[in-house]
């Protein structure tokens, strides 16, 4: 089965996008394991499918590189919305998107028919431990101490349908010199988390600026993560370390994040198409 795909990058996560409105995609979990494989040459943080929806403009399904289905990702949401518009499915600039994490709203900034920026509302952060999930005696996991490898971090865990654990660096520590693989793996596989977690390392620069590096579960270090940026802002704000409107710096580029007075989190940033291609998906080869 031939599958047409689009590689997109959104100032952070690097996903493979598949139009499942015009194509019939069988066994998407198996396809995700192959097309998301960095060593295959396509390489990405996962696979995203654009699907029809009865309640929104379209439905977004997102798969991890191991083939498991995830709930939501802010960067995937932005790129998928741009692709939906660029594929000619809509002329609307305000879209609603159905995800496992809930219904999200995305506003496209269009100039001369081109999407130049994307504003996504990714919902309210979830602090309850059973929603993250995390092993803790309390209802939430906010401002705890967590031992990872040979050191302790000040950490919190929250979710926007996609759980993230935010680790705050000590004052004056250089995020660029942190051994991300060492501590990222240690936290991802920590017994505190019954399911592996995404790990966001955050350095607070001032009230309006945060720097992050992202360790994606089952994947490794990424260019960044929209949901991770939002998680870092929410945690830092709850701890009194930053305001509600923050620019988050990450290797893939800066994202603007706002946690509004109604507790809804918004993120704004561009997305670009890296390349388009096709992949022959031999299902029978992997079903055994």
Short mmCIF file of N, CA, C and O in Angstrom, two decimals, residues 38-150:
data_model
loop_
_atom_site.label_atom_id
_atom_site.label_comp_id
_atom_site.label_asym_id
_atom_site.label_seq_id
_atom_site.Cartn_x
_atom_site.Cartn_y
_atom_site.Cartn_z
N UNK A 38 13.58 7.07 13.26
CA UNK A 38 14.62 8.01 12.84
C UNK A 38 15.63 7.34 11.91
O UNK A 38 16.20 7.97 11.03
N UNK A 39 15.90 6.05 12.11
CA UNK A 39 16.92 5.37 11.32
C UNK A 39 16.40 4.98 9.93
O UNK A 39 17.17 4.59 9.07
N UNK A 40 15.10 5.09 9.73
CA UNK A 40 14.53 4.74 8.44
C UNK A 40 14.85 5.81 7.40
O UNK A 40 14.84 5.56 6.20
N UNK A 41 15.10 7.01 7.86
CA UNK A 41 15.43 8.08 6.94
C UNK A 41 14.33 9.13 6.86
O UNK A 41 14.57 10.26 6.46
N UNK A 42 13.11 8.75 7.22
CA UNK A 42 12.03 9.72 7.29
C UNK A 42 12.19 10.49 8.60
O UNK A 42 12.27 11.70 8.63
N UNK A 43 12.27 9.74 9.69
CA UNK A 43 12.65 10.28 10.98
C UNK A 43 11.73 11.33 11.55
O UNK A 43 11.51 12.37 10.96
N UNK A 44 11.16 11.07 12.70
CA UNK A 44 10.32 12.07 13.33
C UNK A 44 10.06 11.70 14.77
O UNK A 44 10.43 10.63 15.24
N UNK A 45 9.38 12.61 15.49
CA UNK A 45 8.95 12.35 16.86
C UNK A 45 7.69 11.51 16.89
O UNK A 45 7.20 11.17 17.97
N UNK A 46 7.12 11.19 15.73
CA UNK A 46 5.90 10.41 15.69
C UNK A 46 5.14 10.66 14.40
O UNK A 46 5.63 11.32 13.48
N UNK A 47 3.94 10.14 14.34
CA UNK A 47 3.10 10.23 13.14
C UNK A 47 1.76 10.85 13.51
O UNK A 47 1.18 10.53 14.55
N UNK A 48 1.28 11.74 12.65
CA UNK A 48 -0.01 12.40 12.87
C UNK A 48 -0.90 12.14 11.67
O UNK A 48 -0.46 12.25 10.51
N UNK A 49 -2.16 11.79 11.95
CA UNK A 49 -3.13 11.54 10.88
C UNK A 49 -4.24 12.59 10.93
O UNK A 49 -4.77 12.89 12.00
N UNK A 50 -4.58 13.14 9.77
CA UNK A 50 -5.74 14.00 9.63
C UNK A 50 -6.91 13.14 9.19
O UNK A 50 -6.85 12.50 8.13
N UNK A 51 -7.98 13.11 10.01
CA UNK A 51 -9.10 12.23 9.77
C UNK A 51 -10.41 13.04 9.74
O UNK A 51 -10.47 14.14 10.30
N UNK A 52 -11.47 12.51 9.13
CA UNK A 52 -12.76 13.20 9.16
C UNK A 52 -13.31 13.26 10.58
O UNK A 52 -13.00 12.42 11.43
N UNK A 53 -14.13 14.26 10.84
CA UNK A 53 -14.77 14.41 12.16
C UNK A 53 -16.23 14.77 11.98
O UNK A 53 -16.57 15.54 11.08
N UNK A 54 -17.07 14.23 12.85
CA UNK A 54 -18.50 14.56 12.84
C UNK A 54 -18.80 15.78 13.68
O UNK A 54 -19.89 16.35 13.59
N UNK A 55 -17.85 16.20 14.52
CA UNK A 55 -18.14 17.27 15.48
C UNK A 55 -17.21 18.48 15.33
O UNK A 55 -17.49 19.54 15.89
N UNK A 56 -16.09 18.34 14.62
CA UNK A 56 -15.15 19.43 14.43
C UNK A 56 -14.78 19.53 12.95
O UNK A 56 -15.28 18.77 12.12
N UNK A 57 -13.90 20.46 12.62
CA UNK A 57 -13.47 20.58 11.23
C UNK A 57 -12.70 19.35 10.78
O UNK A 57 -12.85 18.89 9.64
N UNK A 58 -11.87 18.81 11.64
CA UNK A 58 -11.22 17.53 11.37
C UNK A 58 -10.80 16.90 12.69
O UNK A 58 -10.84 17.53 13.75
N UNK A 59 -10.41 15.64 12.61
CA UNK A 59 -9.94 14.90 13.78
C UNK A 59 -8.44 14.64 13.61
O UNK A 59 -8.00 14.27 12.53
N UNK A 60 -7.68 14.84 14.68
CA UNK A 60 -6.25 14.58 14.66
C UNK A 60 -5.95 13.35 15.52
O UNK A 60 -6.32 13.30 16.69
N UNK A 61 -5.28 12.37 14.92
CA UNK A 61 -4.80 11.22 15.68
C UNK A 61 -3.27 11.27 15.66
O UNK A 61 -2.67 11.50 14.61
N UNK A 62 -2.66 11.06 16.80
CA UNK A 62 -1.20 11.16 16.91
C UNK A 62 -0.65 9.87 17.50
O UNK A 62 -1.21 9.32 18.46
N UNK A 63 0.45 9.38 16.91
CA UNK A 63 1.04 8.11 17.32
C UNK A 63 2.50 8.33 17.70
O UNK A 63 3.24 9.04 17.03
N UNK A 64 2.91 7.67 18.78
CA UNK A 64 4.30 7.68 19.20
C UNK A 64 5.12 6.78 18.28
O UNK A 64 4.57 5.92 17.57
N UNK A 65 6.45 6.91 18.28
CA UNK A 65 7.27 6.06 17.42
C UNK A 65 7.15 4.57 17.71
O UNK A 65 7.48 3.74 16.86
N UNK A 66 6.68 4.22 18.92
CA UNK A 66 6.52 2.79 19.23
C UNK A 66 5.17 2.25 18.74
O UNK A 66 4.85 1.08 18.97
N UNK A 67 4.36 3.09 18.10
CA UNK A 67 3.07 2.66 17.56
C UNK A 67 1.89 2.90 18.47
O UNK A 67 0.75 2.74 18.05
N UNK A 68 2.13 3.32 19.72
CA UNK A 68 1.03 3.60 20.64
C UNK A 68 0.40 4.95 20.29
O UNK A 68 1.08 5.87 19.83
N UNK A 69 -0.90 5.06 20.54
CA UNK A 69 -1.60 6.31 20.22
C UNK A 69 -1.53 7.26 21.40
O UNK A 69 -1.79 6.88 22.54
N UNK A 70 -1.19 8.51 21.13
CA UNK A 70 -1.11 9.54 22.15
C UNK A 70 -2.38 10.40 22.12
O UNK A 70 -3.22 10.25 21.23
N UNK A 71 -2.50 11.30 23.09
CA UNK A 71 -3.71 12.10 23.19
C UNK A 71 -3.61 13.41 22.42
O UNK A 71 -4.51 13.77 21.67
N UNK A 72 -2.52 14.14 22.62
CA UNK A 72 -2.46 15.48 22.03
C UNK A 72 -1.04 16.02 22.06
O UNK A 72 -0.25 15.63 22.91
N UNK A 73 -0.73 16.92 21.14
CA UNK A 73 0.54 17.64 21.13
C UNK A 73 0.29 19.00 20.50
O UNK A 73 -0.30 19.08 19.41
N UNK A 74 0.71 20.06 21.17
CA UNK A 74 0.45 21.40 20.68
C UNK A 74 1.09 21.68 19.33
O UNK A 74 0.47 22.29 18.45
N UNK A 75 2.33 21.24 19.12
CA UNK A 75 2.99 21.46 17.84
C UNK A 75 2.33 20.66 16.73
O UNK A 75 2.18 21.15 15.61
N UNK A 76 1.94 19.43 17.02
CA UNK A 76 1.24 18.62 16.02
C UNK A 76 -0.09 19.27 15.65
O UNK A 76 -0.49 19.29 14.48
N UNK A 77 -0.77 19.83 16.65
CA UNK A 77 -2.05 20.50 16.42
C UNK A 77 -1.88 21.66 15.45
O UNK A 77 -2.68 21.85 14.52
N UNK A 78 -0.83 22.45 15.65
CA UNK A 78 -0.62 23.61 14.78
C UNK A 78 -0.29 23.19 13.35
O UNK A 78 -0.87 23.70 12.39
N UNK A 79 0.64 22.24 13.20
CA UNK A 79 1.02 21.81 11.85
C UNK A 79 -0.13 21.11 11.14
O UNK A 79 -0.34 21.33 9.94
N UNK A 80 -0.87 20.28 11.86
CA UNK A 80 -1.99 19.57 11.25
C UNK A 80 -3.03 20.56 10.73
O UNK A 80 -3.62 20.37 9.66
N UNK A 81 -3.27 21.62 11.48
CA UNK A 81 -4.25 22.63 11.06
C UNK A 81 -3.78 23.36 9.80
O UNK A 81 -4.58 23.63 8.89
N UNK A 82 -2.49 23.68 9.75
CA UNK A 82 -1.94 24.31 8.55
C UNK A 82 -2.08 23.38 7.35
O UNK A 82 -2.48 23.80 6.25
N UNK A 83 -1.77 22.09 7.53
CA UNK A 83 -1.85 21.13 6.44
C UNK A 83 -3.29 20.98 5.97
O UNK A 83 -3.56 20.86 4.76
N UNK A 84 -4.25 20.97 6.90
CA UNK A 84 -5.67 20.86 6.56
C UNK A 84 -6.07 22.03 5.67
O UNK A 84 -6.78 21.86 4.67
N UNK A 85 -5.61 23.22 6.01
CA UNK A 85 -5.91 24.43 5.22
C UNK A 85 -5.20 24.37 3.86
O UNK A 85 -5.82 24.61 2.81
N UNK A 86 -3.92 24.05 3.86
CA UNK A 86 -3.14 24.04 2.63
C UNK A 86 -3.58 22.93 1.66
O UNK A 86 -3.32 23.02 0.46
N UNK A 87 -4.23 21.90 2.19
CA UNK A 87 -4.71 20.80 1.35
C UNK A 87 -6.04 21.14 0.69
O UNK A 87 -6.58 20.35 -0.09
N UNK A 88 -6.58 22.32 1.00
CA UNK A 88 -7.80 22.78 0.35
C UNK A 88 -9.09 22.30 0.97
O UNK A 88 -10.16 22.43 0.38
N UNK A 89 -9.02 21.74 2.19
CA UNK A 89 -10.23 21.24 2.84
C UNK A 89 -11.08 22.36 3.44
O UNK A 89 -12.25 22.14 3.78
N UNK A 90 -10.51 23.53 3.62
CA UNK A 90 -11.25 24.63 4.22
C UNK A 90 -10.65 25.96 3.78
O UNK A 90 -9.48 26.03 3.40
N UNK A 91 -11.48 27.00 3.83
CA UNK A 91 -10.99 28.38 3.67
C UNK A 91 -11.12 29.13 4.99
O UNK A 91 -10.81 30.31 5.06
N UNK A 92 -11.60 28.42 6.03
CA UNK A 92 -11.75 29.04 7.34
C UNK A 92 -10.40 29.26 7.98
O UNK A 92 -9.48 28.46 7.81
N UNK A 93 -10.29 30.33 8.74
CA UNK A 93 -9.06 30.61 9.46
C UNK A 93 -9.16 30.29 10.94
O UNK A 93 -8.15 30.30 11.65
N UNK A 94 -10.38 30.00 11.41
CA UNK A 94 -10.60 29.57 12.78
C UNK A 94 -11.15 28.15 12.75
O UNK A 94 -12.26 27.92 12.25
N UNK A 95 -10.37 27.20 13.24
CA UNK A 95 -10.70 25.78 13.14
C UNK A 95 -10.91 25.16 14.50
O UNK A 95 -10.29 25.57 15.49
N UNK A 96 -11.78 24.16 14.55
CA UNK A 96 -11.88 23.31 15.75
C UNK A 96 -11.36 21.93 15.37
O UNK A 96 -11.62 21.43 14.27
N UNK A 97 -10.62 21.33 16.29
CA UNK A 97 -9.95 20.06 16.01
C UNK A 97 -10.31 19.06 17.10
O UNK A 97 -10.18 19.35 18.30
N UNK A 98 -10.74 17.88 16.70
CA UNK A 98 -11.06 16.80 17.63
C UNK A 98 -9.80 16.01 17.94
O UNK A 98 -9.13 15.52 17.03
N UNK A 99 -9.45 15.88 19.22
CA UNK A 99 -8.31 15.07 19.65
C UNK A 99 -8.75 14.21 20.84
O UNK A 99 -9.80 14.46 21.44
N UNK A 100 -7.94 13.22 21.18
CA UNK A 100 -8.24 12.41 22.36
C UNK A 100 -8.17 13.26 23.63
O UNK A 100 -8.80 12.94 24.63
N UNK A 101 -7.41 14.35 23.58
CA UNK A 101 -7.29 15.25 24.72
C UNK A 101 -8.42 16.26 24.80
O UNK A 101 -8.43 17.11 25.69
N UNK A 102 -9.39 16.21 23.88
CA UNK A 102 -10.52 17.15 23.88
C UNK A 102 -10.60 17.90 22.57
O UNK A 102 -9.84 17.65 21.63
N UNK A 103 -11.54 18.83 22.48
CA UNK A 103 -11.70 19.66 21.30
C UNK A 103 -10.86 20.92 21.46
O UNK A 103 -11.00 21.64 22.45
N UNK A 104 -10.01 21.19 20.47
CA UNK A 104 -9.10 22.33 20.54
C UNK A 104 -9.47 23.35 19.46
O UNK A 104 -10.08 23.01 18.45
N UNK A 105 -9.07 24.60 19.69
CA UNK A 105 -9.32 25.67 18.74
C UNK A 105 -8.00 26.21 18.21
O UNK A 105 -7.06 26.44 18.97
N UNK A 106 -7.93 26.40 16.89
CA UNK A 106 -6.71 26.88 16.24
C UNK A 106 -7.07 28.04 15.31
O UNK A 106 -8.01 27.93 14.52
N UNK A 107 -6.33 29.14 15.42
CA UNK A 107 -6.51 30.29 14.53
C UNK A 107 -5.30 30.39 13.61
O UNK A 107 -4.16 30.45 14.08
N UNK A 108 -5.56 30.42 12.31
CA UNK A 108 -4.50 30.53 11.32
C UNK A 108 -4.36 31.99 10.90
O UNK A 108 -5.34 32.66 10.61
N UNK A 109 -3.13 32.49 10.90
CA UNK A 109 -2.86 33.83 10.40
C UNK A 109 -2.44 33.68 8.94
O UNK A 109 -1.38 33.14 8.64
N UNK A 110 -3.31 34.14 8.02
CA UNK A 110 -3.11 33.94 6.59
C UNK A 110 -2.81 35.26 5.90
O UNK A 110 -3.52 36.25 6.11
N UNK A 111 -1.76 35.28 5.10
CA UNK A 111 -1.40 36.44 4.30
C UNK A 111 -1.19 36.00 2.86
O UNK A 111 -0.38 35.11 2.60
N UNK A 112 -1.97 36.59 1.95
CA UNK A 112 -1.89 36.27 0.52
C UNK A 112 -2.00 34.77 0.29
O UNK A 112 -1.27 34.18 -0.51
N UNK A 113 -2.93 34.15 1.01
CA UNK A 113 -3.20 32.72 0.84
C UNK A 113 -2.22 31.79 1.53
O UNK A 113 -2.37 30.57 1.45
N UNK A 114 -1.22 32.34 2.24
CA UNK A 114 -0.22 31.53 2.91
C UNK A 114 -0.38 31.62 4.43
O UNK A 114 -0.58 32.72 4.97
N UNK A 115 -0.29 30.48 5.11
CA UNK A 115 -0.36 30.46 6.58
C UNK A 115 1.01 30.86 7.12
O UNK A 115 2.00 30.13 6.96
N UNK A 116 1.08 32.03 7.76
CA UNK A 116 2.37 32.55 8.23
C UNK A 116 2.57 32.38 9.73
O UNK A 116 3.70 32.45 10.23
N UNK A 117 1.49 32.15 10.46
CA UNK A 117 1.61 31.92 11.90
C UNK A 117 0.36 31.19 12.38
O UNK A 117 -0.68 31.21 11.71
N UNK A 118 0.48 30.54 13.52
CA UNK A 118 -0.61 29.69 14.00
C UNK A 118 -0.77 29.86 15.50
O UNK A 118 0.19 29.72 16.26
N UNK A 119 -2.00 30.17 15.90
CA UNK A 119 -2.32 30.36 17.32
C UNK A 119 -3.25 29.22 17.74
O UNK A 119 -4.34 29.05 17.21
N UNK A 120 -2.78 28.42 18.70
CA UNK A 120 -3.54 27.25 19.14
C UNK A 120 -3.92 27.36 20.60
O UNK A 120 -3.09 27.71 21.44
N UNK A 121 -5.17 27.08 20.89
CA UNK A 121 -5.65 26.98 22.27
C UNK A 121 -5.64 25.51 22.63
O UNK A 121 -6.34 24.72 22.01
N UNK A 122 -4.81 25.14 23.61
CA UNK A 122 -4.66 23.71 23.90
C UNK A 122 -5.36 23.28 25.19
O UNK A 122 -5.17 22.17 25.66
N UNK A 123 -6.19 24.16 25.74
CA UNK A 123 -7.02 23.76 26.88
C UNK A 123 -6.42 24.09 28.23
O UNK A 123 -5.44 24.81 28.34
N UNK A 124 -7.05 23.54 29.26
CA UNK A 124 -6.62 23.80 30.63
C UNK A 124 -5.67 22.71 31.11
O UNK A 124 -5.87 21.54 30.82
N UNK A 125 -4.65 23.08 31.86
CA UNK A 125 -3.72 22.07 32.39
C UNK A 125 -4.39 21.21 33.44
O UNK A 125 -5.23 21.68 34.21
N UNK A 126 -4.01 19.95 33.47
CA UNK A 126 -4.55 19.00 34.44
C UNK A 126 -3.47 18.67 35.45
O UNK A 126 -2.38 18.24 35.09
N UNK A 127 -3.77 18.90 36.72
CA UNK A 127 -2.79 18.68 37.78
C UNK A 127 -3.00 17.36 38.54
O UNK A 127 -2.13 16.94 39.27
N UNK A 128 -4.17 16.76 38.39
CA UNK A 128 -4.49 15.58 39.20
C UNK A 128 -3.59 14.40 38.83
O UNK A 128 -3.39 14.10 37.66
N UNK A 129 -3.07 13.75 39.86
CA UNK A 129 -2.07 12.70 39.66
C UNK A 129 -2.60 11.55 38.81
O UNK A 129 -1.86 10.97 38.01
N UNK A 130 -3.89 11.20 38.96
CA UNK A 130 -4.41 10.06 38.20
C UNK A 130 -4.53 10.38 36.72
O UNK A 130 -4.65 9.48 35.89
N UNK A 131 -4.47 11.66 36.37
CA UNK A 131 -4.55 12.05 34.96
C UNK A 131 -3.18 12.13 34.32
O UNK A 131 -3.07 12.27 33.10
N UNK A 132 -2.12 12.07 35.14
CA UNK A 132 -0.80 12.31 34.54
C UNK A 132 -0.18 11.05 33.93
O UNK A 132 0.22 11.13 32.76
N UNK A 133 -0.16 9.88 34.53
CA UNK A 133 -0.28 9.55 35.95
C UNK A 133 1.09 9.56 36.63
O UNK A 133 2.11 9.45 35.97
N UNK A 134 1.05 9.67 37.96
CA UNK A 134 2.30 9.69 38.72
C UNK A 134 2.04 9.07 40.08
O UNK A 134 0.93 9.18 40.63
N UNK A 135 3.03 8.40 40.62
CA UNK A 135 2.90 7.82 41.96
C UNK A 135 3.19 8.88 43.01
O UNK A 135 4.32 9.34 43.15
N UNK A 136 2.17 9.31 43.71
CA UNK A 136 2.33 10.30 44.76
C UNK A 136 1.24 10.10 45.79
O UNK A 136 0.15 9.60 45.47
N UNK A 137 1.51 10.48 47.01
CA UNK A 137 0.50 10.34 48.06
C UNK A 137 -0.55 11.44 47.99
O UNK A 137 -1.64 11.30 48.51
N UNK A 138 -0.21 12.54 47.34
CA UNK A 138 -1.15 13.65 47.25
C UNK A 138 -1.97 13.61 45.97
O UNK A 138 -1.78 12.76 45.10
N UNK A 139 -2.91 14.56 45.84
CA UNK A 139 -3.75 14.63 44.65
C UNK A 139 -2.98 15.15 43.45
O UNK A 139 -3.30 14.81 42.31
N UNK A 140 -1.98 16.00 43.69
CA UNK A 140 -1.20 16.56 42.59
C UNK A 140 0.29 16.33 42.85
O UNK A 140 0.69 15.97 43.95
N UNK A 141 1.08 16.50 41.80
CA UNK A 141 2.54 16.33 41.89
C UNK A 141 3.16 17.66 41.51
O UNK A 141 3.58 17.88 40.38
N UNK A 142 3.16 18.61 42.44
CA UNK A 142 3.63 19.95 42.16
C UNK A 142 4.73 20.32 43.16
O UNK A 142 4.54 20.21 44.37
N UNK A 143 5.86 20.74 42.63
CA UNK A 143 7.00 21.17 43.43
C UNK A 143 7.50 20.08 44.37
O UNK A 143 7.60 20.25 45.58
N UNK A 144 7.82 18.94 43.78
CA UNK A 144 8.39 17.82 44.51
C UNK A 144 9.91 17.78 44.26
O UNK A 144 10.43 18.48 43.40
N UNK A 145 10.60 16.94 45.02
CA UNK A 145 12.01 16.64 44.76
C UNK A 145 12.08 15.25 44.15
O UNK A 145 11.44 14.32 44.62
N UNK A 146 12.84 15.12 43.06
CA UNK A 146 12.94 13.85 42.36
C UNK A 146 14.40 13.54 42.11
O UNK A 146 15.13 14.36 41.54
N UNK A 147 14.84 12.34 42.55
CA UNK A 147 16.23 11.93 42.32
C UNK A 147 16.34 11.26 40.97
O UNK A 147 15.63 10.29 40.68
N UNK A 148 17.20 11.79 40.12
CA UNK A 148 17.44 11.24 38.79
C UNK A 148 18.93 11.01 38.64
O UNK A 148 19.72 11.95 38.76
N UNK A 149 19.31 9.76 38.40
CA UNK A 149 20.73 9.39 38.30
C UNK A 149 21.46 9.86 39.56
O UNK A 149 21.13 9.41 40.66
N UNK A 150 22.38 10.81 39.44
CA UNK A 150 23.22 11.18 40.59
C UNK A 150 22.85 12.54 41.18
O UNK A 150 23.64 13.13 41.91
#
